[in-house]
Coordinates of C-alpha atoms in Angstrom, one line a residue:
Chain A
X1 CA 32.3 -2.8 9.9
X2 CA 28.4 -2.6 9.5
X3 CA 27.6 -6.2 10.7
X4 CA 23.9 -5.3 9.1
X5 CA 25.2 -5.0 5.6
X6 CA 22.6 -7.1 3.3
X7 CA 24.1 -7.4 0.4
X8 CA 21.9 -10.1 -1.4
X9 CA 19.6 -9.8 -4.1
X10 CA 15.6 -9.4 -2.8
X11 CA 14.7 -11.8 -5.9
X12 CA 16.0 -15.4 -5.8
X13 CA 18.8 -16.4 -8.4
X14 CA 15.7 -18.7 -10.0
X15 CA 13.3 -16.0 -10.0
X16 CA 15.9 -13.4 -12.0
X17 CA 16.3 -16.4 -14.7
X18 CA 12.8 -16.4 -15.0
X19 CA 12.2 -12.7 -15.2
X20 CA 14.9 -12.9 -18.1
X21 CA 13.1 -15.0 -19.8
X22 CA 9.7 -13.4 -19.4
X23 CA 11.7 -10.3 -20.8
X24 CA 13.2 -12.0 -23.7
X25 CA 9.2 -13.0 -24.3
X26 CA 8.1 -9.2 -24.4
X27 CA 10.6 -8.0 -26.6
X28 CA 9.8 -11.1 -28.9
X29 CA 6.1 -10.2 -29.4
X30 CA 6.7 -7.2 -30.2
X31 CA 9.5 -8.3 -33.2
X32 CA 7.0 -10.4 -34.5
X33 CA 4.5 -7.9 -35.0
X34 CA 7.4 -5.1 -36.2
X35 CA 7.1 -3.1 -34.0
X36 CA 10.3 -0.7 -33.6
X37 CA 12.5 -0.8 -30.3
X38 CA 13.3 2.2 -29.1
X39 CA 15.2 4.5 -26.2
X40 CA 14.2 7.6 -24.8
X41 CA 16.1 9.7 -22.2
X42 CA 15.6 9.0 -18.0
X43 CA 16.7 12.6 -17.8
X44 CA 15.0 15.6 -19.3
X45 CA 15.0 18.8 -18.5
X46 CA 10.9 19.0 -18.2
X47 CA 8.6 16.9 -16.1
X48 CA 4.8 15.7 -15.4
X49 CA 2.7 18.2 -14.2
X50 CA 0.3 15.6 -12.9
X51 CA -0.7 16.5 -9.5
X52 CA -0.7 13.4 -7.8
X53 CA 3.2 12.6 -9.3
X54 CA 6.3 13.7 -7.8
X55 CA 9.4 13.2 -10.2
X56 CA 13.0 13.2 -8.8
X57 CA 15.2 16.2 -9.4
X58 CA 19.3 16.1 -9.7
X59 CA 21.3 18.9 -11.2
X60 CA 23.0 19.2 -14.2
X61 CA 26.6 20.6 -14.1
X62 CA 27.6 21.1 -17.9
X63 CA 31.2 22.0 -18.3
X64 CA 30.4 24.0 -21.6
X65 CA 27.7 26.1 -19.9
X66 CA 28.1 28.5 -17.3
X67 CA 25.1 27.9 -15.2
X68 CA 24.1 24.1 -14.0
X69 CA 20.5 23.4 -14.6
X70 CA 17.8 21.1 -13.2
X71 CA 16.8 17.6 -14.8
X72 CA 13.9 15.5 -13.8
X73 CA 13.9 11.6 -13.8
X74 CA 11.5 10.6 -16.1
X75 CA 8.5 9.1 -14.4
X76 CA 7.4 8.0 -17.8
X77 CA 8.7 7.9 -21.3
X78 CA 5.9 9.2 -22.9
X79 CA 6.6 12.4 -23.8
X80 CA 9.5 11.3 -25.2
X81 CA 7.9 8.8 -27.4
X82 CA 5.4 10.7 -28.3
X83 CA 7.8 13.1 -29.8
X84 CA 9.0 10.0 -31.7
X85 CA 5.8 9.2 -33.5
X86 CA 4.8 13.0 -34.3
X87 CA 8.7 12.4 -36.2
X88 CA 7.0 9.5 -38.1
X89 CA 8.6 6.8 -36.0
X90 CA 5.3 4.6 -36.7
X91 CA 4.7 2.0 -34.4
X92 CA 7.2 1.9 -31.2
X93 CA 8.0 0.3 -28.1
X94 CA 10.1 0.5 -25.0
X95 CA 11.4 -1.2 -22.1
X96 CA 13.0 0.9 -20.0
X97 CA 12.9 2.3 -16.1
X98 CA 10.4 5.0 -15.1
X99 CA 11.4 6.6 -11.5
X100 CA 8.6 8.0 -9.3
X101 CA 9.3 9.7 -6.5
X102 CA 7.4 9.3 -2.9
X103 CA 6.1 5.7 -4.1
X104 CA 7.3 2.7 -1.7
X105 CA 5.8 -0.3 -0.9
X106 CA 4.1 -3.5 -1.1
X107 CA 3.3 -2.8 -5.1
X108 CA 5.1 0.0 -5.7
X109 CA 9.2 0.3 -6.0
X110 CA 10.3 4.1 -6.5
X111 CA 12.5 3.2 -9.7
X112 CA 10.8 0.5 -11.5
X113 CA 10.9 -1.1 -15.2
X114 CA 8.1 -0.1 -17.5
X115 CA 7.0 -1.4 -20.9
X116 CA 5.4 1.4 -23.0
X117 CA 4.0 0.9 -26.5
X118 CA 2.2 2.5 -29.1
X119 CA 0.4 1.9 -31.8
X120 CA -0.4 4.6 -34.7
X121 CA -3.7 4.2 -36.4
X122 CA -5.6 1.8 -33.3
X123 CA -7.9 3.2 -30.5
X124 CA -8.1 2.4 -26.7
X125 CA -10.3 -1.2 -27.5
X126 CA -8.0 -2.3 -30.3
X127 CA -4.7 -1.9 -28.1
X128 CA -6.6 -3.6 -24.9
X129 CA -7.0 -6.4 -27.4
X130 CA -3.7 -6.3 -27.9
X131 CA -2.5 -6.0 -24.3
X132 CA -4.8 -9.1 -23.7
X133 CA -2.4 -10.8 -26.4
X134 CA 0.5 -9.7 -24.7
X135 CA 0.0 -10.5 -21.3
X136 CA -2.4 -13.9 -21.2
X137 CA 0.7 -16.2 -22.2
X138 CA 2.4 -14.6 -19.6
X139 CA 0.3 -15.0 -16.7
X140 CA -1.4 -18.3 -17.9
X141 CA 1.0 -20.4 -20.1
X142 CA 1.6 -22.7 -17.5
X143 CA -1.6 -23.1 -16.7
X144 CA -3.4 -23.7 -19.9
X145 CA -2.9 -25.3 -23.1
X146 CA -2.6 -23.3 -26.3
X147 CA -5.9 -23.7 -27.8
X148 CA -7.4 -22.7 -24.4
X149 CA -5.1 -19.7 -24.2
X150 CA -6.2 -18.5 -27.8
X151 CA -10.3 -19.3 -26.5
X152 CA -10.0 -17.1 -23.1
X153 CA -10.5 -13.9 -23.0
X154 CA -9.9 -11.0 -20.9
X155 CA -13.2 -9.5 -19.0
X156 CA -13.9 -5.9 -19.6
X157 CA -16.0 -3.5 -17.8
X158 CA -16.7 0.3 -18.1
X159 CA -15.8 2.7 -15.2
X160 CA -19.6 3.2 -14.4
X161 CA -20.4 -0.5 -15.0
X162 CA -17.8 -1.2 -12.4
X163 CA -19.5 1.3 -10.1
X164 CA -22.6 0.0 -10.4
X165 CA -21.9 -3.5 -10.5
X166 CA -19.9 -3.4 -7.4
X167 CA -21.4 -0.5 -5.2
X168 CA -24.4 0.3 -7.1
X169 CA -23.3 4.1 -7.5
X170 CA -23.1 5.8 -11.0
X171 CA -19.9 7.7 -11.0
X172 CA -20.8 9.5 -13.8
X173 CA -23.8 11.8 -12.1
X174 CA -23.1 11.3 -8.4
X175 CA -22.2 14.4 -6.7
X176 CA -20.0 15.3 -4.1
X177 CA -22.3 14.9 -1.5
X178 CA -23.4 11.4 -3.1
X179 CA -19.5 10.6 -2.4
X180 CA -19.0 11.8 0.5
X181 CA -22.3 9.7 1.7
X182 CA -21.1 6.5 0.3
X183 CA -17.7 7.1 1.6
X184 CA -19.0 7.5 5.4
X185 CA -21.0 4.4 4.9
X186 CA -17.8 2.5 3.7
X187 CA -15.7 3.4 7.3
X188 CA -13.7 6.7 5.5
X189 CA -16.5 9.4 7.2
X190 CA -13.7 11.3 8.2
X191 CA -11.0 11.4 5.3
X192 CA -14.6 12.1 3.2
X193 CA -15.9 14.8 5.5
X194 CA -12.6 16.8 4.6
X195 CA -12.4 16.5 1.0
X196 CA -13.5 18.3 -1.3
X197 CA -12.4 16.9 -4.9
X198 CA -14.3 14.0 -6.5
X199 CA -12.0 12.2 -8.0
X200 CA -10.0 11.5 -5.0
X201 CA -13.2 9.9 -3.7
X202 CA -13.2 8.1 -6.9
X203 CA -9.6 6.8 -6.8
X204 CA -10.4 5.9 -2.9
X205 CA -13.6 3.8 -3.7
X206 CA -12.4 2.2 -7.1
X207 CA -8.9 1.4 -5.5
X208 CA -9.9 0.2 -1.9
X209 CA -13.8 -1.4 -3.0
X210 CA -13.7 -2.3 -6.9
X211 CA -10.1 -3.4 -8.4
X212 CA -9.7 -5.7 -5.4
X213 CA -13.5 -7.5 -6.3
X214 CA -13.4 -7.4 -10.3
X215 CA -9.9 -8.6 -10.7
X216 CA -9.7 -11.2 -7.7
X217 CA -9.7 -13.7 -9.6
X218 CA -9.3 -13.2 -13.4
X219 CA -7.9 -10.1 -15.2
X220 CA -9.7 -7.6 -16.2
X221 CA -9.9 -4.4 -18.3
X222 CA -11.6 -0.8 -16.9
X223 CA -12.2 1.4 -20.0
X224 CA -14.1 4.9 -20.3
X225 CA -12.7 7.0 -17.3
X226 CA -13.9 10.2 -15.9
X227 CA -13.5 12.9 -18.5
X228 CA -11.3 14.2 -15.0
X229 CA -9.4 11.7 -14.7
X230 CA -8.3 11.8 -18.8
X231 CA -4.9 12.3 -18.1
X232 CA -3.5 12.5 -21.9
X233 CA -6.6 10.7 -23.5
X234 CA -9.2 12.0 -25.0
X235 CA -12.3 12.8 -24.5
X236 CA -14.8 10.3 -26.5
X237 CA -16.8 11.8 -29.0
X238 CA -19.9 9.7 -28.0
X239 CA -19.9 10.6 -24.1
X240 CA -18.3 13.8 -23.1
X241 CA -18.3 12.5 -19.4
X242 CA -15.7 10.3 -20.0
X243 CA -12.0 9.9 -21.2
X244 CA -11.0 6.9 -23.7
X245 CA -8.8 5.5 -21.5
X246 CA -8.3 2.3 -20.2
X247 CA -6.7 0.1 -17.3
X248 CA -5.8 -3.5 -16.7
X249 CA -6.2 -5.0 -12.9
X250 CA -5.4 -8.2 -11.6
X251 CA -5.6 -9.5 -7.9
X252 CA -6.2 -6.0 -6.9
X253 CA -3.1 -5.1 -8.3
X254 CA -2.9 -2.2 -11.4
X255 CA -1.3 -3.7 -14.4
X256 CA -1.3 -1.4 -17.5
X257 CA -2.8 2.0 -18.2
X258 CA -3.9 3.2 -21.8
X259 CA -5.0 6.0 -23.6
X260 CA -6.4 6.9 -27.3
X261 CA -4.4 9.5 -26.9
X262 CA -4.3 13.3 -27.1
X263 CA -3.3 14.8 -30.3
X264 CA -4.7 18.1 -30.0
X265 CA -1.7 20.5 -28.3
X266 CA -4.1 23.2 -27.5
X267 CA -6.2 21.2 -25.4
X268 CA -2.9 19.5 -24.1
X269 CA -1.5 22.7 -23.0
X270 CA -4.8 23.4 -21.5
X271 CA -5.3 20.7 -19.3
X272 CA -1.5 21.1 -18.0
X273 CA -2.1 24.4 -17.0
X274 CA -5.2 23.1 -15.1
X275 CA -2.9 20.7 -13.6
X276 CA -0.6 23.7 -12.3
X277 CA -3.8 25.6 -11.2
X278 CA -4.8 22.6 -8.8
X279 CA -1.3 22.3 -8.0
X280 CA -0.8 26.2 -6.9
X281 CA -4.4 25.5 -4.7
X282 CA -2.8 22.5 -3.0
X283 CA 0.1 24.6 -2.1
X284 CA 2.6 22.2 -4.7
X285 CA 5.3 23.9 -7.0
X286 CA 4.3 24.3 -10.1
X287 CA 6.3 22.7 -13.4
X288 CA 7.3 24.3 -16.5
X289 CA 5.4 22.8 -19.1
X290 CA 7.0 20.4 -21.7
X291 CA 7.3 22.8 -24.6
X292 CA 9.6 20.3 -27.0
X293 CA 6.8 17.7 -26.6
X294 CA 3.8 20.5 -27.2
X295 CA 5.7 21.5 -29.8
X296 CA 5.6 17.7 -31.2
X297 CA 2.0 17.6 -30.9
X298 CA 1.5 20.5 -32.8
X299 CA 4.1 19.6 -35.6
X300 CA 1.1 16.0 -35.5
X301 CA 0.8 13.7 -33.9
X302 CA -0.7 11.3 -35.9
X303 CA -4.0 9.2 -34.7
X304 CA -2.8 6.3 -32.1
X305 CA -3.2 4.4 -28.4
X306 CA -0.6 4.3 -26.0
X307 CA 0.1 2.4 -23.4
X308 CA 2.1 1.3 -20.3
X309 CA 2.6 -1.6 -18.4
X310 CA 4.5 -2.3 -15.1
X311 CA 6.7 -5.0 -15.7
X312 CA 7.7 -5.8 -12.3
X313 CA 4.1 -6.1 -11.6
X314 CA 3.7 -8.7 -14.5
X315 CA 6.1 -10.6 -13.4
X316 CA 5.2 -10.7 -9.9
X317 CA 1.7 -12.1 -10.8
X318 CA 3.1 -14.3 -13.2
X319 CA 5.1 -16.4 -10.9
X320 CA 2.5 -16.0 -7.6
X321 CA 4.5 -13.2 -5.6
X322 CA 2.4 -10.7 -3.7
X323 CA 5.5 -8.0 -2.9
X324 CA 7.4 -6.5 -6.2
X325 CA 10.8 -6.8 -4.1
X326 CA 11.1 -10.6 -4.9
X327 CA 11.0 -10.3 -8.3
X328 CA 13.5 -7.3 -8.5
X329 CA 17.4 -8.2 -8.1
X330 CA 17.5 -5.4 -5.4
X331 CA 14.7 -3.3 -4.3
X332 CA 15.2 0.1 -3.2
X333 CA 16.0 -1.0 0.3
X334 CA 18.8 -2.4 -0.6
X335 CA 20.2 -0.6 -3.8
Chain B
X1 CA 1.5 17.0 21.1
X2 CA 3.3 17.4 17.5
X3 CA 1.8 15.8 14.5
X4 CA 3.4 13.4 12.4
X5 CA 2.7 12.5 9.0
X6 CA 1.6 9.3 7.4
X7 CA 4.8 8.8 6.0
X8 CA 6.0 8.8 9.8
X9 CA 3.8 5.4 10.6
X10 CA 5.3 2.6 11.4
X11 CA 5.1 -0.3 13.9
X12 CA 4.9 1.1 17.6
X13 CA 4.5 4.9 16.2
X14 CA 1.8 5.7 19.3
X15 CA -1.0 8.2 17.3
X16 CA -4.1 9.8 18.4
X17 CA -7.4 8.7 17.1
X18 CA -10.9 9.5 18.2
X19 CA -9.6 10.8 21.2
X20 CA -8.3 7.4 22.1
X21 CA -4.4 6.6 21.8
X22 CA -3.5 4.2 19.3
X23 CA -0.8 2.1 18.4
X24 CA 0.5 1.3 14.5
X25 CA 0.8 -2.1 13.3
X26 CA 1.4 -1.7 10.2
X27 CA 1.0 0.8 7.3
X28 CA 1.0 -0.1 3.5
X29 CA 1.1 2.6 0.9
X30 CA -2.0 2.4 -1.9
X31 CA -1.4 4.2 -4.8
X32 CA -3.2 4.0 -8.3
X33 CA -1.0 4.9 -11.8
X34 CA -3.3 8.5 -11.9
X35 CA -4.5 9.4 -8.9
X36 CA -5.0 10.1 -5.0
X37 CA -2.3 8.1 -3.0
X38 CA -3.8 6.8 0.6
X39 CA -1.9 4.8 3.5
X40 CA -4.1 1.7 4.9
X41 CA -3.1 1.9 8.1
X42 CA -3.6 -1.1 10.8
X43 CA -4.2 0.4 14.3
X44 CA -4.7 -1.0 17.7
X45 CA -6.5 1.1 19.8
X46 CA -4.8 1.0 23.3
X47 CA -7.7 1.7 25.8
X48 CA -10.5 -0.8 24.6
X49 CA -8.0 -3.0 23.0
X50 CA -10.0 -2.8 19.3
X51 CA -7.9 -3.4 16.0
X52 CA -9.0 -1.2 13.4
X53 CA -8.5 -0.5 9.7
X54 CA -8.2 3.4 8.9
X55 CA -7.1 5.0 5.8
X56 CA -5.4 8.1 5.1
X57 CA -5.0 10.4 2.3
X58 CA -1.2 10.2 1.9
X59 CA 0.6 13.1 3.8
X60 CA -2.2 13.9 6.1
X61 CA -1.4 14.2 9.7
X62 CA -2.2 13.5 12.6
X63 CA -1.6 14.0 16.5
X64 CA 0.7 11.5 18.4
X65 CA 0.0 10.1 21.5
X66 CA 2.0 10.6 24.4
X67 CA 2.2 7.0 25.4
X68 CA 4.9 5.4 26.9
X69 CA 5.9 2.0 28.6
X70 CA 8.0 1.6 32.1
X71 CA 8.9 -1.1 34.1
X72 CA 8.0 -1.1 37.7
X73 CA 6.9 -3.4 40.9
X74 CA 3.9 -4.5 42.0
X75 CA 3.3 -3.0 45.9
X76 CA -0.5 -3.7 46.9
X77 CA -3.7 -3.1 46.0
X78 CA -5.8 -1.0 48.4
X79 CA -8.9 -2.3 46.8
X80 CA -9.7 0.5 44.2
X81 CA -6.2 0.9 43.3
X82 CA -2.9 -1.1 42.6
X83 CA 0.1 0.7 43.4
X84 CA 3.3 0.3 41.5
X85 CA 6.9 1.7 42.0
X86 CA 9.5 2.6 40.1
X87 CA 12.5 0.6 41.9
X88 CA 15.2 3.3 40.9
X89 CA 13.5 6.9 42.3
X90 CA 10.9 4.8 44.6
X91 CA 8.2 6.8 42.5
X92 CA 4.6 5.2 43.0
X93 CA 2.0 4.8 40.8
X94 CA -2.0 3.5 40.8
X95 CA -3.6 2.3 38.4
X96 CA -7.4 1.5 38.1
X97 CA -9.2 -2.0 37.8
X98 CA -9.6 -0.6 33.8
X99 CA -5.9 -0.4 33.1
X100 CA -5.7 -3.7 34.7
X101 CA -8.3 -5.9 32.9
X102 CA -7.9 -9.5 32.9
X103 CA -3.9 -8.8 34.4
X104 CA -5.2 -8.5 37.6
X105 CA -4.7 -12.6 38.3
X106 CA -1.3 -12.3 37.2
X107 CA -0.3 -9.7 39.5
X108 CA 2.5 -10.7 42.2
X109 CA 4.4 -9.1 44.9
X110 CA 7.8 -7.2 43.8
X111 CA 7.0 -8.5 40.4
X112 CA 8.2 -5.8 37.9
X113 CA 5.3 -5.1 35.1
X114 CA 5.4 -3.0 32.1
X115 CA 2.9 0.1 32.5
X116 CA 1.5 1.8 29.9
X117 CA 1.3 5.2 30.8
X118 CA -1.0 7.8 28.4
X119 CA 0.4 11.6 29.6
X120 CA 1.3 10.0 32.5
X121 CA -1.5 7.9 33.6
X122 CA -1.5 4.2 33.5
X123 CA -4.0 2.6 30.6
X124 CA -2.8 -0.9 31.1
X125 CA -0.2 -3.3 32.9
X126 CA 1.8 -6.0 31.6
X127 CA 2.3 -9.0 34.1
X128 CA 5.7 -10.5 33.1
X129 CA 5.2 -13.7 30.3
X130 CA 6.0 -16.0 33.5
X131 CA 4.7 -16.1 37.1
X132 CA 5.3 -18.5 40.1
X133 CA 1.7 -19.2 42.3
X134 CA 0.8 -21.1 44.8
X135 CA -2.0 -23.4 44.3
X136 CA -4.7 -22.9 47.3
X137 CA -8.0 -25.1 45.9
X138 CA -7.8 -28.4 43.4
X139 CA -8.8 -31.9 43.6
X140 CA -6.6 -34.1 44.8
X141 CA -5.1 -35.7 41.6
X142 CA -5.2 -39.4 40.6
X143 CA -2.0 -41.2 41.8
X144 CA 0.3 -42.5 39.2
X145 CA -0.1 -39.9 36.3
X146 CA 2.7 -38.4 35.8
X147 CA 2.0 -37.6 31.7
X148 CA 0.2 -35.3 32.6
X149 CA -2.4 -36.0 30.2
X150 CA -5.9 -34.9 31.2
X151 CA -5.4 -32.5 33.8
X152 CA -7.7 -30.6 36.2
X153 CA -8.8 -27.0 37.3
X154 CA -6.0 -25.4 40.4
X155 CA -7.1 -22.1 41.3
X156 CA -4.2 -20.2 42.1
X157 CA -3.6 -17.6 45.1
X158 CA -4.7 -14.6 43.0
X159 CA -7.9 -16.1 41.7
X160 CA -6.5 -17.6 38.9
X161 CA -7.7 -20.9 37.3
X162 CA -5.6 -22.7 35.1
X163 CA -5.2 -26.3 34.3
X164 CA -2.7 -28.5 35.9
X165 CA -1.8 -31.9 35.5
X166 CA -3.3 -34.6 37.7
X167 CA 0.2 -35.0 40.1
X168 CA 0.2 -31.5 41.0
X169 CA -1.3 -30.6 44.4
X170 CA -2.9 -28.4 46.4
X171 CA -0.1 -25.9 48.3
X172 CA 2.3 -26.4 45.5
X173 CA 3.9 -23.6 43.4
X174 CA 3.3 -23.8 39.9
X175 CA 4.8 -21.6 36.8
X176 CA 2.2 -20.7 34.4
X177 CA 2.6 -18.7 31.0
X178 CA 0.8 -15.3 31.4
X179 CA -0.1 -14.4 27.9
X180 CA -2.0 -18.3 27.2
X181 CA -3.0 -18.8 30.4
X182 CA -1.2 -22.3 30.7
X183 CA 0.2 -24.4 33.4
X184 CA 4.5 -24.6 32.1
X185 CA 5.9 -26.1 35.0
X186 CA 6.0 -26.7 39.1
X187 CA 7.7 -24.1 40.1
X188 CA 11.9 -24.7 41.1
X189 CA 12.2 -24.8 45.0

């Protein structure tokens, strides 16, 4: 017998009652505003090509084929939804697990439950309004009354105001060398010395120097990204510098991320095989691009903003937890 | 020496850094939605003692640090050096007054010490957590306290100073906790 065994949930039997409930909340907002539940498949036989995701891979043995073929855990269900909405689904959401391979830790559980939602016919600022709506009750019911619930609103900042504001840099026009500089002066001379790319410069100062100071203590929205960091949202009409995409922080930690998203499959195709460019110069496998869901996009998709939303993460804020693992009946430790 | 991979850190992985061999304390993985992932990685460094912050680009490497830990008994010091020997192959070893540090008080005949050895020379020595010394210089206490309230400066054969309690006298042998410094007991005959 393994005397070690630990067989016991991470979260406390009172903490899964209230993550229930806290469920049972979601799926109610989004009744009331008829919005459509749906499910998507965890396994598909294409992936992300993002490089900075890695999905999980298993193998599919199908007894009326002759040759077994690979199948990726989803790490999202966007694709999948998105093929939904080009179909005329109209507005749809989805509660569901996302797996993500190489992600452990403090934040971060490798299989973890994701709420995604979109909305046909808004762009990025309507649905941050509405992921304002969404989450305030959560993380403040118990600490405000109704009427000062509806009064408070959720703080929002642009990429480069957030920049600015925090480290006085533009992101927008600084150069590598700018970067790299600021970087040095911030303790990381040596990881900046090396690097060569921009944005992971970027993700290092806005992760490690601005989500911790402009969410510490009230939530707050990021909108307008890089155009380089667009992942599938578009590119805004106004500013070709940056993306119209969106992200919710609080306490440091990374809440939702939104997009007015992509319709155009061209540029979609386009910006995967960029993906698999950088991935080939890093020395990572390449992924077969998702043709059923470029496909979609050029069947229409019609004009909306997506978003997703870690759940466990909600939850964990909601209730004052600082590690994911006590609000999840086992984390991966111990599944 | 082989390198090992961020995803290799953990507590007591031994790592080089700035030419300097570290130790992990601790490692927590930072990773936004889109985007780079990093490990913030808490490091103490195990010649000058610093605790430092350093983050990594997740999957980078770097070179470990042949650093190891061994038990073995005190001999003598000549002066320059103190010599230490491994009870089991009678293998001796120096180490300089900068391995030593502060440790030097603690250091007692026969008493076994852990020594930190850096490809195979000592950076610093570990007195064990208790010691028995003889008081040679304190004031003669006050009769009649035995609380042991206020106490008094005893400097102890090595050099030490710790504070005693009042009843305690000069000659006697007194325990004393190594890593605070503190007077635990008179020592058992």
């Amino acid at each position: 017998m393994q005397t070690s065994a630990d067989w016991r949930p991470s979260a406390s039997m009172a903490t899964l009652v209230q993550r229930a409930k806290l469920i049972q909340q979601i799926r109610q907002f989004f009744y009331a505003r008829q919005v459509l539940e749906v499910e998507t498949p965890a396994l598909s036989h294409a992936s992300v090509t993002d490089v900075h995701m890695r999905a999980f891979a298993t193998t599919f043995h199908n007894p009326l084929a002759a040759k077994a073929r690979s199948l990726y855990l989803q790490t999202s269900p966007e694709f999948a939804m998105k093929r939904l909405l080009c179909a005329g689904s109209g507005a749809i959401f989805q509660l569901s697990k996302a797996y993500r391979n190489e992600e452990a830790g403090r934040w971060h559980n490798p299989e973890f439950t994701m709420l995604e939602w979109y909305r046909p016919g808004f762009d990025h600022l309507q649905l941050m309004e509405e992921v304002a709506d969404l989450v305030k009750p959560i993380l403040f019911a118990t600490a405000m009354a109704a009427t000062e619930l509806s009064a408070t609103t959720i703080h929002s900042l642009s990429y480069q105001d957030a920049f600015l504001q925090v480290l006085a840099l533009d992101p927008l026009s600084a150069t590598l060398h700018d970067l790299r500089e600021h970087c040095a002066n911030l303790g990381y001379a040596e990881l900046a010395a090396a690097e060569c790319n921009k944005d992971v410069l970027l993700n290092l100062l806005f992760s490690q120097h601005i989500e911790p100071v402009i969410s510490a203590d009230a939530p707050c929205f990021v909108y307008h990204f890089p155009a380089s960091q667009a992942a599938l949202a578009r590119i805004s009409p106004h500013d070709p510098r940056v993306a119209e995409r969106f992200e919710l922080y609080y306490r440091g930690v990374e809440l939702a991320n939104g997009f007015h998203e992509l319709s155009n499959a061209q540029e979609q195709r386009q910006r995967f095989i960029a993906d698999n460019l950088q991935r080939q110069a890093m020395g990572l496998p390449t992924i077969a691009l998702d043709e059923n869901f470029l496909a979609a996009l050029d069947a229409g998709l019609p004009p909306c903003a997506g978003v997703a939303l870690g759940v466990d993460r909600l939850i964990m804020l909601a209730l004052g937890f600082n590690n994911i693992a006590e609000v999840l009946s086992f984390s991966h430790q111990h599944a | 020496m082989a390198n090992i991979s961020t995803n290799e850190f953990k507590a007591g992985v031994k790592i080089m850094l700035d030419g300097e061999p570290c130790n992990i304390l601790e490692n927590e993985f930072v990773k936004p939605g889109k985007g780079q992932a990093f490990n913030r990685v808490r490091i103490r460094k195990l010649i000058s003692g610093k605790v430092i912050e350093k983050t990594f680009k997740s999957g980078d490497t770097v070179e470990t640090a042949d650093v190891m830990d061994t038990d073995l008994a005190y001999l003598y010091t000549d002066g320059e050096f103190w010599h230490f020997m491994n009870n089991d192959t009678f293998e001796q070893i120096a180490a300089d007054a900068k391995a030593l540090g502060d440790n030097v008080k603690w250091l007692v005949e026969n008493n076994l010490c852990t020594i930190t050895l850096w490809n195979g020379t000592p950076i610093a020595v570990s007195p064990p957590n208790f010691v028995e010394l003889e008081i040679t210089e304190t004031d003669p206490g006050v009769k009649g306290d035995t609380a042991g309230t206020g106490g008094k400066p005893a400097t102890l054969s090595t050099g030490a100073v710790v504070r005693v309690p009042l009843f305690v006298q000069q000659g006697e042998v007194v325990r004393v906790d190594t890593r605070s410094g503190e007077y635990v007991s008179r020592a058992q005959k």
